[in-house]
Amino acid sequence: MKTALVSALLFCALALSSPAAAQQSTINQTIAGTRLDVSVTGEVTRVPDVAIVSAGVVSRSTTATGALQDTADRMSRVLAALKRAGTEDRDIQTSNVNLNPEYRYVENQPPQLVGYTASNNVTVRFRDIRNSGRILDALVAQGANQINGPTLTVDKPESALDEARAKAIAIGRARAELYARSLGLRVARVVSVNESGGSYPVPPPMPMYARADMAQAKTSIEPGEQKLQVNLAMTYEL
């Protein structure tokens, strides 16, 4: 009985010292010298290559069926115009379909149903930004009467973010060396590097309300530049 108890205790000790258990423990590095914590940001700029726009149709009718039918017909023409312009299926996504009753309110009388409003909106990704304005004009000509956007973004930002990471590391090293020289010390080593996440601030979309005369207008969308950032928290031993 005593031998079995000892064996069980040895088994538990081995289990606690297994690699799986070690992975759950906290590893603390001892810093013999002076600890320096710095927060740095690496930043690069890129020209956006994707414009995201919401385009839709709104119809009103005395019946729900009529409102939905008119919306469906006009949206079919809008989608056909997008396909003719070369927009791929993967870049067109239905964002919402709504049907709402409309009432007339008169004092001291119950609300009176006067009709229905139906709407259908799609989110479109334009991969040719400079050509997207011309396509939007074509959509209005085909019945789109609700347009919002654009939101401009970088489609594949990872290589730009890697460049920003390299810049952030270089800035962190230079800053650590500056502190070390000012203190009469030298940088011994990097203790830790933590990334709080890459980001590329996207400006809020500007509303582009469709007008009756927009079919004759020439919409222009300019991509400009966007900043992509990576924030690092770095710890050095001096």
Coordinates of C-alpha atoms in Angstrom, one line a residue:
M1 CA 0.0 0.0 0.0
K2 CA 2.8 2.4 0.9
T3 CA 4.7 1.5 -2.3
A4 CA 1.5 2.3 -4.4
L5 CA 1.2 5.7 -2.6
V6 CA 4.8 6.6 -3.4
S7 CA 4.4 5.6 -7.0
A8 CA 1.3 7.8 -7.4
L9 CA 3.1 10.8 -5.9
L10 CA 6.0 10.2 -8.3
F11 CA 3.6 10.1 -11.3
C12 CA 1.9 13.4 -10.2
A13 CA 5.4 15.0 -10.0
L14 CA 6.3 13.9 -13.4
A15 CA 3.0 15.1 -14.9
L16 CA 3.5 18.5 -13.4
S17 CA 7.0 18.7 -14.9
S18 CA 5.8 17.7 -18.4
P19 CA 6.2 20.1 -21.4
A20 CA 2.5 20.7 -21.4
A21 CA 2.5 21.9 -17.9
A22 CA 5.6 24.0 -18.5
Q23 CA 3.9 25.8 -21.4
Q24 CA 1.3 27.1 -18.9
S25 CA 3.9 28.6 -16.5
T26 CA 5.0 32.3 -16.7
I27 CA 8.5 32.8 -17.9
N28 CA 10.2 35.8 -16.2
Q29 CA 13.5 37.2 -17.6
T30 CA 15.9 38.7 -15.1
I31 CA 17.3 42.1 -16.1
A32 CA 20.7 42.6 -14.5
G33 CA 21.1 46.2 -15.7
T34 CA 18.7 49.1 -16.2
R35 CA 15.4 48.4 -17.7
L36 CA 14.1 50.7 -20.5
D37 CA 10.5 50.5 -21.9
V38 CA 9.8 52.3 -25.2
S39 CA 6.6 52.6 -27.3
V40 CA 7.2 53.2 -31.0
T41 CA 5.2 53.5 -34.2
G42 CA 6.3 52.5 -37.6
E43 CA 4.4 54.2 -40.4
V44 CA 4.2 53.9 -44.2
T45 CA 1.9 55.4 -46.8
R46 CA 0.1 53.6 -49.7
V47 CA -2.3 54.6 -52.4
P48 CA -5.6 52.9 -51.8
D49 CA -6.5 50.3 -54.5
V50 CA -10.1 49.5 -53.5
A51 CA -13.2 51.7 -53.1
I52 CA -16.2 50.2 -51.2
V53 CA -19.5 51.8 -52.1
S54 CA -23.1 51.1 -51.1
A55 CA -25.6 51.4 -54.0
G56 CA -29.3 50.7 -53.8
V57 CA -32.8 51.4 -54.9
V58 CA -35.8 52.7 -53.0
S59 CA -39.3 52.4 -54.3
R60 CA -42.7 53.4 -53.0
S61 CA -46.1 51.9 -53.9
T62 CA -49.6 51.6 -52.5
T63 CA -49.0 47.9 -52.1
A64 CA -46.2 45.9 -50.6
T65 CA -46.0 43.7 -53.7
G66 CA -45.8 46.7 -56.0
A67 CA -43.0 48.3 -53.9
L68 CA -41.0 45.0 -53.8
Q69 CA -41.5 44.3 -57.5
D70 CA -40.3 47.8 -58.6
T71 CA -37.3 47.5 -56.3
A72 CA -36.4 44.1 -57.7
D73 CA -36.7 45.3 -61.3
R74 CA -34.5 48.4 -60.8
M75 CA -32.0 46.4 -58.8
S76 CA -31.8 43.8 -61.7
R77 CA -30.8 46.7 -64.0
V78 CA -28.2 48.0 -61.5
L79 CA -26.6 44.5 -61.2
A80 CA -26.6 44.1 -64.9
A81 CA -24.8 47.4 -65.3
L82 CA -22.2 46.3 -62.7
K83 CA -21.6 43.1 -64.6
R84 CA -21.2 44.9 -67.9
A85 CA -18.7 47.2 -66.3
G86 CA -16.6 44.1 -65.4
T87 CA -17.4 43.9 -61.7
E88 CA -17.0 40.3 -60.5
D89 CA -19.6 38.4 -58.4
R90 CA -17.2 38.2 -55.5
D91 CA -17.2 42.0 -55.3
I92 CA -21.0 42.4 -55.1
Q93 CA -22.8 41.6 -51.8
T94 CA -26.4 42.2 -50.8
S95 CA -26.2 44.3 -47.6
N96 CA -29.9 44.7 -46.8
V97 CA -33.5 44.4 -48.1
N98 CA -36.2 46.3 -46.3
L99 CA -40.0 46.7 -46.6
N100 CA -41.7 49.3 -44.4
P101 CA -45.4 50.5 -44.2
E102 CA -46.1 54.2 -44.5
Y103 CA -48.9 55.8 -42.4
R104 CA -50.7 59.1 -42.5
Y105 CA -51.3 60.5 -39.0
V106 CA -54.3 62.8 -38.4
E107 CA -55.1 64.2 -35.0
N108 CA -57.7 62.3 -33.1
Q109 CA -57.8 59.6 -35.8
P110 CA -56.2 56.2 -36.0
P111 CA -53.1 55.9 -38.3
Q112 CA -54.1 55.3 -42.0
L113 CA -52.0 53.0 -44.1
V114 CA -51.1 54.9 -47.3
G115 CA -48.4 52.6 -48.9
Y116 CA -45.1 50.8 -48.6
T117 CA -41.5 51.7 -49.1
A118 CA -39.1 48.9 -50.2
S119 CA -35.3 49.2 -50.5
N120 CA -32.5 46.9 -51.7
N121 CA -28.9 47.7 -51.2
V122 CA -25.6 46.1 -52.3
T123 CA -22.1 46.7 -51.2
V124 CA -19.7 46.9 -54.2
R125 CA -15.9 46.7 -54.2
F126 CA -14.4 48.6 -57.0
R127 CA -10.8 47.5 -57.7
D128 CA -10.3 50.2 -60.3
I129 CA -10.8 53.3 -58.2
R130 CA -10.4 55.9 -61.0
N131 CA -13.0 54.1 -63.1
S132 CA -15.5 53.7 -60.2
G133 CA -17.0 57.2 -60.6
R134 CA -18.0 56.4 -64.2
I135 CA -19.6 53.2 -63.1
L136 CA -21.6 54.9 -60.3
D137 CA -23.0 57.3 -62.9
A138 CA -24.1 54.4 -65.0
L139 CA -25.8 52.8 -61.9
V140 CA -27.8 55.9 -61.3
A141 CA -28.8 55.9 -65.0
Q142 CA -30.1 52.4 -64.5
G143 CA -32.2 53.2 -61.5
A144 CA -30.0 53.4 -58.4
N145 CA -31.2 56.3 -56.3
Q146 CA -29.3 55.6 -53.0
I147 CA -25.5 55.7 -53.0
N148 CA -23.2 56.0 -50.0
G149 CA -19.4 56.0 -49.9
P150 CA -16.8 55.5 -50.9
T151 CA -14.6 53.9 -48.2
L152 CA -11.1 53.7 -49.7
T153 CA -8.7 51.0 -48.4
V154 CA -5.7 48.9 -49.3
D155 CA -6.7 45.4 -50.5
K156 CA -3.6 43.5 -49.3
P157 CA -1.8 45.6 -46.6
E158 CA 0.4 42.9 -45.1
S159 CA 3.6 43.8 -47.1
A160 CA 3.1 47.5 -46.2
L161 CA 2.6 46.5 -42.5
D162 CA 5.8 44.5 -42.6
E163 CA 7.6 47.6 -43.8
A164 CA 6.1 49.5 -41.0
R165 CA 7.2 46.8 -38.5
A166 CA 10.8 47.1 -39.7
K167 CA 10.6 50.9 -39.3
A168 CA 9.2 50.6 -35.8
I169 CA 12.0 48.2 -34.8
A170 CA 14.6 50.6 -36.2
I171 CA 13.0 53.5 -34.4
G172 CA 12.9 51.6 -31.1
R173 CA 16.6 50.6 -31.4
A174 CA 17.6 54.2 -32.1
R175 CA 15.6 55.5 -29.2
A176 CA 17.1 53.0 -26.9
E177 CA 20.6 54.0 -27.9
L178 CA 19.8 57.6 -27.4
Y179 CA 18.7 57.0 -23.8
A180 CA 21.7 54.8 -23.2
R181 CA 24.2 57.4 -24.4
S182 CA 22.4 60.1 -22.3
L183 CA 22.7 57.9 -19.2
G184 CA 26.3 56.9 -19.9
L185 CA 25.3 53.3 -20.6
R186 CA 25.0 51.0 -23.6
V187 CA 22.2 48.8 -25.0
A188 CA 22.9 45.3 -23.9
R189 CA 19.9 43.4 -25.4
V190 CA 16.3 43.4 -26.4
V191 CA 14.3 41.8 -23.6
S192 CA 10.8 41.8 -25.3
V193 CA 8.8 43.1 -28.2
N194 CA 5.1 43.3 -28.2
E195 CA 2.9 44.4 -31.2
S196 CA -0.4 45.9 -30.4
G197 CA -1.6 45.3 -33.9
G198 CA -1.2 46.8 -37.4
S199 CA -3.7 49.4 -38.5
Y200 CA -4.6 51.5 -41.4
P201 CA -7.0 54.3 -40.4
V202 CA -9.8 54.4 -43.0
P203 CA -11.5 57.8 -43.3
P204 CA -15.3 57.6 -42.8
P205 CA -17.2 57.3 -46.1
M206 CA -18.6 60.5 -47.5
P207 CA -22.3 60.3 -48.4
M208 CA -23.0 60.5 -52.1
Y209 CA -26.7 61.0 -52.5
A210 CA -28.1 60.2 -55.9
R211 CA -30.0 63.0 -57.5
A212 CA -32.4 63.0 -60.5
D213 CA -29.8 64.8 -62.6
M214 CA -26.9 62.7 -61.5
A215 CA -27.1 60.7 -64.7
Q216 CA -25.6 63.7 -66.5
A217 CA -23.0 64.4 -63.8
K218 CA -19.5 63.0 -64.0
T219 CA -18.5 61.6 -60.6
S220 CA -14.7 61.5 -59.9
I221 CA -13.1 59.5 -57.0
E222 CA -9.5 60.3 -56.2
P223 CA -7.6 57.7 -54.1
G224 CA -5.1 60.0 -52.4
E225 CA -2.8 58.3 -49.8
Q226 CA -3.4 56.3 -46.6
K227 CA -1.2 55.8 -43.6
L228 CA -0.6 52.3 -42.3
Q229 CA 0.8 51.9 -38.8
V230 CA 2.3 49.3 -36.5
N231 CA 2.7 50.0 -32.8
L232 CA 5.4 48.2 -30.7
A233 CA 6.1 48.1 -27.1
M234 CA 9.8 47.2 -26.6
T235 CA 11.9 46.5 -23.5
Y236 CA 15.6 46.8 -23.4
E237 CA 18.3 46.1 -20.9
L238 CA 20.9 48.8 -20.6

